[in-house]
Coordinates of C-alpha atoms and ligand atoms in Angstrom, one line a residue:
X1 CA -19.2 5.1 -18.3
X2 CA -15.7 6.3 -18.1
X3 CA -15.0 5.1 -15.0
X4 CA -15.9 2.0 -15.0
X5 CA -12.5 0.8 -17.4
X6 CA -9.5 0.1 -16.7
X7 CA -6.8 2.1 -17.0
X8 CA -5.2 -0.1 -20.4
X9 CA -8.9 1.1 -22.1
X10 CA -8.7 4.6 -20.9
X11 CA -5.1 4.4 -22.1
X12 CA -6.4 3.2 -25.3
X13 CA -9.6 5.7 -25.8
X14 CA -7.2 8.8 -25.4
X15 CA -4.8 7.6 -27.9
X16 CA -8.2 6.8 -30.3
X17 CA -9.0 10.3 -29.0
X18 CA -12.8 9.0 -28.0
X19 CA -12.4 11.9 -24.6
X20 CA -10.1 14.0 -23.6
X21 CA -7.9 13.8 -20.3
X22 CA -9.6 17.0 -19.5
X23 CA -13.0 15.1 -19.8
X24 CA -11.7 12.5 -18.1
X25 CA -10.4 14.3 -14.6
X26 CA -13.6 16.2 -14.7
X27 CA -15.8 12.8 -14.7
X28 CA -13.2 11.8 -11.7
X29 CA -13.4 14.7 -10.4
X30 CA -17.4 14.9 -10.3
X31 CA -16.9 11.6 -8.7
X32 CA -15.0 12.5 -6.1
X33 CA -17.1 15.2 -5.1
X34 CA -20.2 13.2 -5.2
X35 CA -18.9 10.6 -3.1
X36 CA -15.2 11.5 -1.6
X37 CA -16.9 12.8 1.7
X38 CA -19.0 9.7 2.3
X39 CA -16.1 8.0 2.2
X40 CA -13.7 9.9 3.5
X41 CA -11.0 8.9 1.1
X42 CA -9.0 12.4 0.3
X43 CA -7.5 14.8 2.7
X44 CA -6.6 16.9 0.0
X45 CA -8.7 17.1 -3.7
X46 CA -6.5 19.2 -5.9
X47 CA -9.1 20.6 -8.9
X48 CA -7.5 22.7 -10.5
X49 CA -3.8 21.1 -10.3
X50 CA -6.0 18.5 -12.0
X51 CA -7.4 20.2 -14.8
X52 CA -4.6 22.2 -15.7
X53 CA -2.6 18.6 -15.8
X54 CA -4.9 17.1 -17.8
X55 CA -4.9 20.2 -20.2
X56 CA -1.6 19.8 -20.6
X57 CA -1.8 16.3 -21.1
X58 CA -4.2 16.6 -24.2
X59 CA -2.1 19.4 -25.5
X60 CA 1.1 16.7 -25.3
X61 CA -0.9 13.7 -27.2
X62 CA -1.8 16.9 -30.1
X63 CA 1.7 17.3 -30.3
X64 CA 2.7 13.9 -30.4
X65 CA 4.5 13.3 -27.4
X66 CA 2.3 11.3 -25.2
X67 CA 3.5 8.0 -23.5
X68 CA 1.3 4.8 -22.6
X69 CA -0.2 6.7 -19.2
X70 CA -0.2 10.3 -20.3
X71 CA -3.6 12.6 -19.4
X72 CA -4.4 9.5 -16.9
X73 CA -5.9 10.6 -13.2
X74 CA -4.9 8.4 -10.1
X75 CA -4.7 9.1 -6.2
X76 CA -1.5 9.8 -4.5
X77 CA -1.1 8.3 -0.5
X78 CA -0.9 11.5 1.6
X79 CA 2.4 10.4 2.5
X80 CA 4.5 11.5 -0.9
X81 CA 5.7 15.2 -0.7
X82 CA 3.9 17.0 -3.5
X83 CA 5.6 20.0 -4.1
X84 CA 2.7 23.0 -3.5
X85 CA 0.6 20.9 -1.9
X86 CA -0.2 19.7 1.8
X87 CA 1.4 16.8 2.6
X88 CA -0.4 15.6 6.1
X89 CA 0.8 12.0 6.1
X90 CA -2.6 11.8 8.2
X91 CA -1.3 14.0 11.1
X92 CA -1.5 16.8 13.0
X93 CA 1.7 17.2 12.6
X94 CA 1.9 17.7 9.3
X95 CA -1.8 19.4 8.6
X96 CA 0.2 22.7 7.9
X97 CA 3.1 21.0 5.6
X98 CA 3.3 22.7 2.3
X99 CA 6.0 20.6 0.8
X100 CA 8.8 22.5 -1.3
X101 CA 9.7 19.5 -3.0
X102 CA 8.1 16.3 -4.9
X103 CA 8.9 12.7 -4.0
X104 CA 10.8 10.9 -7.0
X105 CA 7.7 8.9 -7.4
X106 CA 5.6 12.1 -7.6
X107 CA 8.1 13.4 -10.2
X108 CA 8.2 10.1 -12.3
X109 CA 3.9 10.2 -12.4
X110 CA 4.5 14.1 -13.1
X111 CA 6.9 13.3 -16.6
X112 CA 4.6 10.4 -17.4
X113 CA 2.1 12.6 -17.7
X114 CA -0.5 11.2 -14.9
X115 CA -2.3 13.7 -13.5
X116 CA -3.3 13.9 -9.5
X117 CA -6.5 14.4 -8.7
X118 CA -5.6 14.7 -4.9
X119 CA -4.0 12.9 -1.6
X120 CA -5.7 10.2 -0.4
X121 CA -6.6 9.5 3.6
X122 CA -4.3 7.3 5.6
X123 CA -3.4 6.0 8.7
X124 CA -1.1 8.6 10.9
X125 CA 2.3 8.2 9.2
X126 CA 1.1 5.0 8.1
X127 CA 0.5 3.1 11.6
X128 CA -2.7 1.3 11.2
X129 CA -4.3 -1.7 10.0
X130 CA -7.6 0.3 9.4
X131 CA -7.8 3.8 8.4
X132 CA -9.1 4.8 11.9
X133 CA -5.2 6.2 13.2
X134 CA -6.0 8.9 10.7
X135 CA -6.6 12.9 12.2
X136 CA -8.8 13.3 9.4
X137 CA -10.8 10.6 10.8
X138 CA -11.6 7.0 9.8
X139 CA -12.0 6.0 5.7
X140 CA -15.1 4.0 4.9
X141 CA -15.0 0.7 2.6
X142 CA -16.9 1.2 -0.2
X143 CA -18.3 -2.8 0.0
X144 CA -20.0 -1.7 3.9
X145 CA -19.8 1.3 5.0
X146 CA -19.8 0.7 8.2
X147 CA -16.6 -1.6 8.1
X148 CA -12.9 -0.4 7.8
X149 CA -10.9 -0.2 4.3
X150 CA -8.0 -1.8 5.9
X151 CA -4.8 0.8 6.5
X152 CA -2.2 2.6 6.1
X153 CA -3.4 3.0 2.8
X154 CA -7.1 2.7 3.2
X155 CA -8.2 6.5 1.4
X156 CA -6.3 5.0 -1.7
X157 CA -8.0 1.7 -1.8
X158 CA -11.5 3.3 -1.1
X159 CA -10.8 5.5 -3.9
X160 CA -9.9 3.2 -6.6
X161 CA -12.6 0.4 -4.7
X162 CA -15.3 3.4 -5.6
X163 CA -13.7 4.3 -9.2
X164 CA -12.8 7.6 -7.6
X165 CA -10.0 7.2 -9.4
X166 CA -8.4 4.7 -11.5
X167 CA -5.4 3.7 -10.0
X168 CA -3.5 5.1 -6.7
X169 CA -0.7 4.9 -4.8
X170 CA 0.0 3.2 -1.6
X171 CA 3.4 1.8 0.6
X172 CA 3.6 -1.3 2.2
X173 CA 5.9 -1.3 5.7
X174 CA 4.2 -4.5 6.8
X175 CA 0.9 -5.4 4.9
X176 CA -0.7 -1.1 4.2
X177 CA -0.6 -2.1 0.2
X178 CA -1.9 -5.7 0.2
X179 CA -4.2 -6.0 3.1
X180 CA -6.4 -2.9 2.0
X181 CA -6.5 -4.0 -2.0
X182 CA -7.9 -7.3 -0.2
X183 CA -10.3 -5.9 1.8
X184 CA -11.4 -3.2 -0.5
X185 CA -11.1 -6.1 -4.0
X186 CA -8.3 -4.5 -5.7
X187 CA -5.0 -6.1 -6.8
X188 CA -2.2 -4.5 -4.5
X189 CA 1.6 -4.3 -5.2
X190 CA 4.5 -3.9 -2.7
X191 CA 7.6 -4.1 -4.7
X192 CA 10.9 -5.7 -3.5
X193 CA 12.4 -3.3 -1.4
X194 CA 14.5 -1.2 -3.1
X195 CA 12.7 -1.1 -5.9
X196 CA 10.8 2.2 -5.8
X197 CA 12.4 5.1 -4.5
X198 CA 11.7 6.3 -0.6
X199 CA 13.2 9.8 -1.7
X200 CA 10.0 12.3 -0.5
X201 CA 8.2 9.3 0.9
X202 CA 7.7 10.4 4.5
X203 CA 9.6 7.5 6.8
X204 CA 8.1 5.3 9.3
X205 CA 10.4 2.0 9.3
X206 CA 12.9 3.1 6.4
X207 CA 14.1 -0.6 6.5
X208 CA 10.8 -1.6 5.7
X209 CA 9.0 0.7 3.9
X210 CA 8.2 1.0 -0.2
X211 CA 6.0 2.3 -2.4
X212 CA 3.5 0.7 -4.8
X213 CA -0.1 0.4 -6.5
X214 CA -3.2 -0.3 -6.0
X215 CA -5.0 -1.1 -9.3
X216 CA -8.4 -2.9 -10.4
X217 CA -6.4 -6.0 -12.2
X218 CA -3.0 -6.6 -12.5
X219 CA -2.7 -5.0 -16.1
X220 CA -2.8 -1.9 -14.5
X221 CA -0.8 -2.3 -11.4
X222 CA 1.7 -3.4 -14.4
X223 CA 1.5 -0.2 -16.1
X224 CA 2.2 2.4 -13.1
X225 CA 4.7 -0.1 -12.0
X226 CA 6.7 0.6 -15.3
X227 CA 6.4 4.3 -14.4
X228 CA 7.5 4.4 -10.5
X229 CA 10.3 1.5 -10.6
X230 CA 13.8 2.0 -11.3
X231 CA 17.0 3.6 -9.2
X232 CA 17.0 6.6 -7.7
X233 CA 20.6 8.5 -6.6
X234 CA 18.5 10.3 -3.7
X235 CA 17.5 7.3 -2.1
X236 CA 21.2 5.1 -0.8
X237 CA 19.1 2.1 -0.5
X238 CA 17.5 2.0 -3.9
X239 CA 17.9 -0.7 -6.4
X240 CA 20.2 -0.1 -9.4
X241 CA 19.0 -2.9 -11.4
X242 CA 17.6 -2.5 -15.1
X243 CA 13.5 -2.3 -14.9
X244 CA 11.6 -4.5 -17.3
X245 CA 8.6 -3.8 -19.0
X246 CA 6.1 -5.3 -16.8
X247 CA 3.3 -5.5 -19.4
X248 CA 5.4 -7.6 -21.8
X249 CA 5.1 -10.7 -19.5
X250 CA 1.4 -10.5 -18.2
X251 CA 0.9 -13.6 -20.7
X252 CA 3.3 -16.3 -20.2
X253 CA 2.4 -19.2 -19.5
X254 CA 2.1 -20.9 -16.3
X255 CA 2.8 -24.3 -17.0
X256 CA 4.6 -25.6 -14.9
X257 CA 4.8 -23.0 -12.5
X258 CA 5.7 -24.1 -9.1
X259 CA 3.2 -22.5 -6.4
X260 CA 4.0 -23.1 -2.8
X261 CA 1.5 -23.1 0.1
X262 CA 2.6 -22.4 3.4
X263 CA 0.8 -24.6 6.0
X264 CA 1.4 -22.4 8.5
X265 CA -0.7 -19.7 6.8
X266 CA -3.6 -22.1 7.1
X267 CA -3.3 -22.4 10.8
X268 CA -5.7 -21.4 13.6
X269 CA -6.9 -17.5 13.2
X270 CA -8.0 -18.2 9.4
X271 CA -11.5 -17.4 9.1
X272 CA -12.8 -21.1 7.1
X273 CA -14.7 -19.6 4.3
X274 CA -11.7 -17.3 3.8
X275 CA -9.8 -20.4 3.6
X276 CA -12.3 -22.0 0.9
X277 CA -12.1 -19.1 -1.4
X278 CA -8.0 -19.6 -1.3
X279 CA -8.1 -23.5 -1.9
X280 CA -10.4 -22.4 -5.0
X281 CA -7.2 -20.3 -6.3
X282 CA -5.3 -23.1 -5.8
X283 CA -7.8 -25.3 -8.0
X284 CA -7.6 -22.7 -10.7
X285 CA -4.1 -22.5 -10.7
X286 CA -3.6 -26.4 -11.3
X287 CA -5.9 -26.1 -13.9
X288 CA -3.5 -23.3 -15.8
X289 CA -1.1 -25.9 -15.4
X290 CA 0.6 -24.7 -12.0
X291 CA 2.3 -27.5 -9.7
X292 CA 1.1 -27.2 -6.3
X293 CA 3.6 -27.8 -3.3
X294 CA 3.0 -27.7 0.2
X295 CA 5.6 -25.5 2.2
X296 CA 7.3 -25.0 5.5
X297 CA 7.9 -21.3 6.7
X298 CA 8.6 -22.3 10.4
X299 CA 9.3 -18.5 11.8
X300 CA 6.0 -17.1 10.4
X301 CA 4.5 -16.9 14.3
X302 CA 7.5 -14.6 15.4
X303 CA 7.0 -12.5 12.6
X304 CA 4.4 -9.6 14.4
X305 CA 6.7 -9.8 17.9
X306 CA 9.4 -9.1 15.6
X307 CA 7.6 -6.4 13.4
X308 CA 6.5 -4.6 16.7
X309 CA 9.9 -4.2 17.7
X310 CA 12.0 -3.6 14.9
X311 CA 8.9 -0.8 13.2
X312 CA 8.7 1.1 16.5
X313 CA 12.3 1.2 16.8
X314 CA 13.0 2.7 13.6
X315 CA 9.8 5.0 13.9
X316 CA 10.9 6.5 17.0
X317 CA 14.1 7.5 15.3
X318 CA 12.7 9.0 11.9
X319 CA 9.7 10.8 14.1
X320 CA 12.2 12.8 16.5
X321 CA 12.0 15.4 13.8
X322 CA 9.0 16.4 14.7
X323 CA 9.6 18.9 17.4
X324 CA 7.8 22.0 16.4
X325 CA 11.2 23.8 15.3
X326 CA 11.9 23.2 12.2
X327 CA 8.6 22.8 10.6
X328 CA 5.1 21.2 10.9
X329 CA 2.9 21.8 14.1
X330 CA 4.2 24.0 17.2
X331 CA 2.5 24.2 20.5
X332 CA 1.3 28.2 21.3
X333 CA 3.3 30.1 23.8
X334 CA 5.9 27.4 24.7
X335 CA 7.3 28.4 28.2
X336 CA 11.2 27.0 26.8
X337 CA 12.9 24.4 24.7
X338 CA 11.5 21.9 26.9
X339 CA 8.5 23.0 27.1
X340 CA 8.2 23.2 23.2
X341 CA 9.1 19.7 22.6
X342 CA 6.8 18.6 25.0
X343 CA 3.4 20.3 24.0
X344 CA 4.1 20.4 20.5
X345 CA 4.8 16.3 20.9
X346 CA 1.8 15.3 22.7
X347 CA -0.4 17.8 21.0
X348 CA 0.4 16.7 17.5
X349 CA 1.1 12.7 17.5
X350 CA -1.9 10.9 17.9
X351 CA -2.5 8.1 20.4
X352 CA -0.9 5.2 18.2
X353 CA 1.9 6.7 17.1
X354 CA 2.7 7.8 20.9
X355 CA 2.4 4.1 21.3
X356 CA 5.0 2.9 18.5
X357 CA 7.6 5.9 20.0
X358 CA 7.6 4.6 23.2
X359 CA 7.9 1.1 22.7
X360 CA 10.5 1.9 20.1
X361 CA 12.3 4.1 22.9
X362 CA 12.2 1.5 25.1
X363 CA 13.0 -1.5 23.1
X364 CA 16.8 1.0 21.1
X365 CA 17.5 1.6 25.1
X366 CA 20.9 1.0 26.5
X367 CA 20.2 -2.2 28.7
X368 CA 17.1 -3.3 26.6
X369 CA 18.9 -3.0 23.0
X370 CA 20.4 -6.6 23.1
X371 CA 17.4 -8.4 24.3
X372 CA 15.0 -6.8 22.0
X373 CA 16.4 -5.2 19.0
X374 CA 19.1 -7.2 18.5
X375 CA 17.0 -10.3 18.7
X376 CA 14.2 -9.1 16.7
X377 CA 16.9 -8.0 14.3
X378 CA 17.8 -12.2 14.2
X379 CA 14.5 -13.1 14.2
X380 CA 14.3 -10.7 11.2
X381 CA 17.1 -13.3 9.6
X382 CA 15.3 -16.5 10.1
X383 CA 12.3 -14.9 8.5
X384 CA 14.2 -14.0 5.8
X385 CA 16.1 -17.5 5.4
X386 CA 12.6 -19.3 5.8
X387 CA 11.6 -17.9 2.2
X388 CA 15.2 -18.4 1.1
X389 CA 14.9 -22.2 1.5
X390 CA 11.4 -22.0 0.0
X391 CA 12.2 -20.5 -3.1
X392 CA 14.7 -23.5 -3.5
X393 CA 11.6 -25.3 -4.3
X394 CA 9.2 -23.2 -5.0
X395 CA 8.8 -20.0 -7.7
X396 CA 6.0 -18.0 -6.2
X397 CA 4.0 -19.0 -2.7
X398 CA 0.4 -18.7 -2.4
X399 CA -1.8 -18.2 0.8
X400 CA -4.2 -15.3 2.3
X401 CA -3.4 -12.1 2.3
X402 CA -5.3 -11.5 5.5
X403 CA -7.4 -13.8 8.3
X404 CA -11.0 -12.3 8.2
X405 CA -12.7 -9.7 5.8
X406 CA -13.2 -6.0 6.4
X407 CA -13.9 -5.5 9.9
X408 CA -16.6 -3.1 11.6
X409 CA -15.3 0.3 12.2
X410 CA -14.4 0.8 15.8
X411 CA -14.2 -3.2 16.4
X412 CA -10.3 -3.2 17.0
X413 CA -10.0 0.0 17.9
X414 CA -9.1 -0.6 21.0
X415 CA -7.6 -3.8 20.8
X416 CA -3.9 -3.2 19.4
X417 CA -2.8 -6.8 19.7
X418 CA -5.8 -8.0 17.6
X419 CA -5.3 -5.2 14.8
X420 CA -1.7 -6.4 14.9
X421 CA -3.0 -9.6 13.8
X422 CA -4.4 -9.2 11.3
X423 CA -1.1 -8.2 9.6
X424 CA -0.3 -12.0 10.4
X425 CA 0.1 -13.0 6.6
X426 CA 2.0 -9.8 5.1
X427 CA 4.3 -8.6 8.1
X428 CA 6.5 -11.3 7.1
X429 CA 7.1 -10.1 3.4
X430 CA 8.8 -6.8 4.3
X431 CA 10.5 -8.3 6.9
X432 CA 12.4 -10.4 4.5
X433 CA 12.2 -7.4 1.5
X434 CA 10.6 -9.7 -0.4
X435 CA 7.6 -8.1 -3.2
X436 CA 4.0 -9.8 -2.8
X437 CA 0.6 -9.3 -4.4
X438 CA -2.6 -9.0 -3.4
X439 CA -5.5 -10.0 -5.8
X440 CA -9.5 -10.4 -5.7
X441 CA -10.0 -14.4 -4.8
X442 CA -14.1 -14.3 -3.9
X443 CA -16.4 -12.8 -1.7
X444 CA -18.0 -13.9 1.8
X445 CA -20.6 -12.2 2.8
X446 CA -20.6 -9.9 0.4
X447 CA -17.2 -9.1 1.7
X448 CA -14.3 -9.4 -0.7
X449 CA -11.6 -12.0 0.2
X450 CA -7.8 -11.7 -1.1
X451 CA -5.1 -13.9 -1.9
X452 CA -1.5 -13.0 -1.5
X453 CA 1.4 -13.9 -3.8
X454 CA 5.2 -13.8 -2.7
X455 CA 8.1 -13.8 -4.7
X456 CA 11.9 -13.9 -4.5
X457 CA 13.7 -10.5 -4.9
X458 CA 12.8 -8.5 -8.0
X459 CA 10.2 -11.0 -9.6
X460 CA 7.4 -8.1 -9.7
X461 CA 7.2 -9.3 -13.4
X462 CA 6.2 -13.0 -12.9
X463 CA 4.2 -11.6 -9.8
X464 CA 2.1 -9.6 -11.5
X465 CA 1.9 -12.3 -14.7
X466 CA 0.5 -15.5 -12.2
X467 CA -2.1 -12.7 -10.9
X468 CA -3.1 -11.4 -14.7
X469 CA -3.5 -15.3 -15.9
X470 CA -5.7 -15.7 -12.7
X471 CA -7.9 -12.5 -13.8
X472 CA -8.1 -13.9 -17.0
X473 CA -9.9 -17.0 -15.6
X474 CA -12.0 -15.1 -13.1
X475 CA -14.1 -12.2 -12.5
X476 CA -13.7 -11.1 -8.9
X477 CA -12.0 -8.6 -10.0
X478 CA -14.4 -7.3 -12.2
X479 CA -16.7 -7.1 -9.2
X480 CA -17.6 -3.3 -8.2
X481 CA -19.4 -1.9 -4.9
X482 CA -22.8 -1.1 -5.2
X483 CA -24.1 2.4 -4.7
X484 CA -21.5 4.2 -6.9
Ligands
LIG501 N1 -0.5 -2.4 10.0 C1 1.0 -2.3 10.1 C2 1.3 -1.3 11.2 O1 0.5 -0.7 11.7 C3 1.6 -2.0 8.8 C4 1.4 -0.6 8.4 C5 2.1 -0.3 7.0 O2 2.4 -1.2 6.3 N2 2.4 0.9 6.8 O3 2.4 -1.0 11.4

């Protein structure tokens, strides 16, 4: 069964030429059709894109001039312009965007030769904890169908949760990457900020925001990551620093590896048996020779006040293009200008994203500026100064990735302040532009449960090496949904 390997054997079968990439995108493509709709998990399926890529792809490996991922099929988030194709970012807004243009992640996946099987269901411009903010309706988690994926990213992490595809796509503004790969039992990367370009990656919170992966293990995360890091000239506030070769590190040791636990992620709001499954990392860690240290991060509990300032801020700035004129939705008949704006703005945001631009308006007002956006904005540095101190002590820190499991659809819905919560563990990580991990750590219920790494600026490599030890020690990940 094809789909059931990783992405390294698929790698490996095409270069011993067992199947073709064309047989390949057609048994994910089968899949998709089979099951997509149950699930929900693609806005956009894009067949023959797919095929022709893949065609293409076996015709480079005849030639000779494949790479490590070409004639591979993965999932794109709905929120990377794909040049040809609708780009929704899970909005009305957008449901007519043809973009002219691909993102510079798009183009890298393009020149590696991965080949798109389609746009994956998200969160409205990728506000949500749940997949349920989305205009083409909720995404369903492969584990329980009648419980949420987790969001922004929630089509992706169905997908690859289903072996719909392989490996997809996601960003990260304050948990979207890691909270879903926990819920759905996938190991999820959000880079260092900076370190995948934002050019063609529609903006929510451009401070916060960056691309990354959500793969079965951390092999493969390793793999796409070698493909979508690196500078970008179209993007100001991307990294120029030399990218490594992810893979190459995957099996140092961990001897010795200093692994912090914040006591403050073990606090009230922790579901208990989540808990267990984390202090049975931990176990597993000391016995690949890790040091275990408890750690302080005192700010974490100012963290979502913060978030939900600073995000709707920004979000009402970048979304003030939307105003039927230029492109995307327009109201019918506007009376004048006015008129425009207002109808094609209320007719084509959803309810939550309404929600972040007025709070955001509110909190960049003159009068209100100083006592929230400035001070969220200081918060912002004690946040970041709390992991600064850490890492003194500490090389990677260690907790949950989120409080509970997947939730029921509709549970939170309309609870905002409880959905926000459950960001609690991973808000804090973009605020400070720091990259973390999520990988498989056991199951409650049936449900899977994730634990989060952290690490100091740019240490994606030794991230994604204390996750692939782990995975070599333990099968979670190995686990798959039944039913597909
Ligand atoms: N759930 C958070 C929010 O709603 C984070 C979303 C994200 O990371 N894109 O803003």
């Amino acid at each position: 069964m094809m789909h059931t390997k990783t992405v390294a054997e698929m790698a490996n079968d095409l270069a011993a030429k067992k199947y073709s990439s064309v047989e390949l995108t057609t048994h994910f493509l089968n899949r998709i059709e089979h099951y997509g709709e149950n699930l929900n998990s693609f806005i956009t399926v894009t067949k023959e894109q797919a095929l022709a890529a893949a065609k293409h792809a076996d015709v480079q490996r005849q030639a000779g001039k494949a790479g490590p991922l070409t004639g591979i099929p993965m999932a794109q988030k709905d929120i990377f312009c794909t040049k040809g194709v609708k780009t929704s970012c899970g909005s009305k807004m957008l449901d007519n965007f043809i973009s002219p243009y691909d993102a510079t992640l798009i183009e890298r996946c393009n020149q590696a030769g991965l080949v798109m099987l389609g746009k994956a269901n998200m969160d409205e411009f990728a506000m949500g904890s749940s997949n349920e903010n989305s205009y083409y309706g909720p995404v369903k988690n492969p584990w329980d169908l009648t419980r949420v994926p987790g969001g922004s990213s929630g089509g992706s992490a169905a997908a690859v949760a289903a072996r719909l595809a392989p490996i997809a796509t996601g960003t990260d503004t304050g948990g979207s990457i890691r909270q879903p790969a926990a819920l759905c039992n996938l190991t999820g990367i959000k880079p260092t900020y900076g370190r995948v370009s934002r050019y063609g990656m529609i903006a929510f919170a451009s401070s916060l925001d960056q691309g990354g992966i959500f793969g079965v293990n951390a092999e493969d995360a390793a793999l796409l990551l070698n493909v979508i890091a690196g500078f970008d000239e179209k993007d100001s506030t991307s990294a120029d620093m030399p990218v490594p070769d992810y893979r190459k590190t995957l099996n140092d040791s961990l001897t010795g590896l200093r692994i912090g636990v914040p006591k403050e992620y073990f606090a009230e709001g922790l579901n208990s048996q989540v808990a267990d499954c984390i202090h049975e990392a931990i176990k597993t860690y000391e016995k690949l020779g890790a040091v275990i240290k408890e750690i302080s991060l005192p700010h974490t509990n100012m963290s979502i006040p913060a978030y939900y300032v600073i995000a709707p801020a920004e979000c009402s700035s970048n979304l003030s293009r939307y105003d039927g004129v230029r492109y995307g939705y327009r109201c019918e008949k506007p009376k004048d200008l006015i008129d425009l704006y207002k109808r094609t703005r209320s007719e084509g945001f959803g309810k939550e994203v309404k929600r972040r631009i007025m709070i955001g308006t509110y909190a960049l007002s003159a009068g209100y500026y100083d006592a929230y956006y400035l001070k969220a904005q200081q918060i912002r540095q004690l946040i970041r100064q709390d992991f600064v101190e850490a890492f003194k002590e500490v090389d990677v820190i260690l907790g949950p990735t989120t409080p509970d499991t997947a939730f029921k659809i509709g549970e939170k819905a309309d609870d905002p302040v409880s959905m926000y919560l459950s960001d609690i563990y991973t808000i804090s990580v973009n605020l400070a532009g720091l990259p973390g991990i999520s990988a498989p750590a056991g199951f409650v219920n049936n449900l899977p449960v994730g634990m989060q790494l952290i690490g100091h600026d740019f240490s994606e490599a030794k991230l994604l090496n204390v996750v692939h030890q782990y995975q070599q020690h333990t099968d979670w990940h190995k686990r798959m949904p039944e039913g597909f």
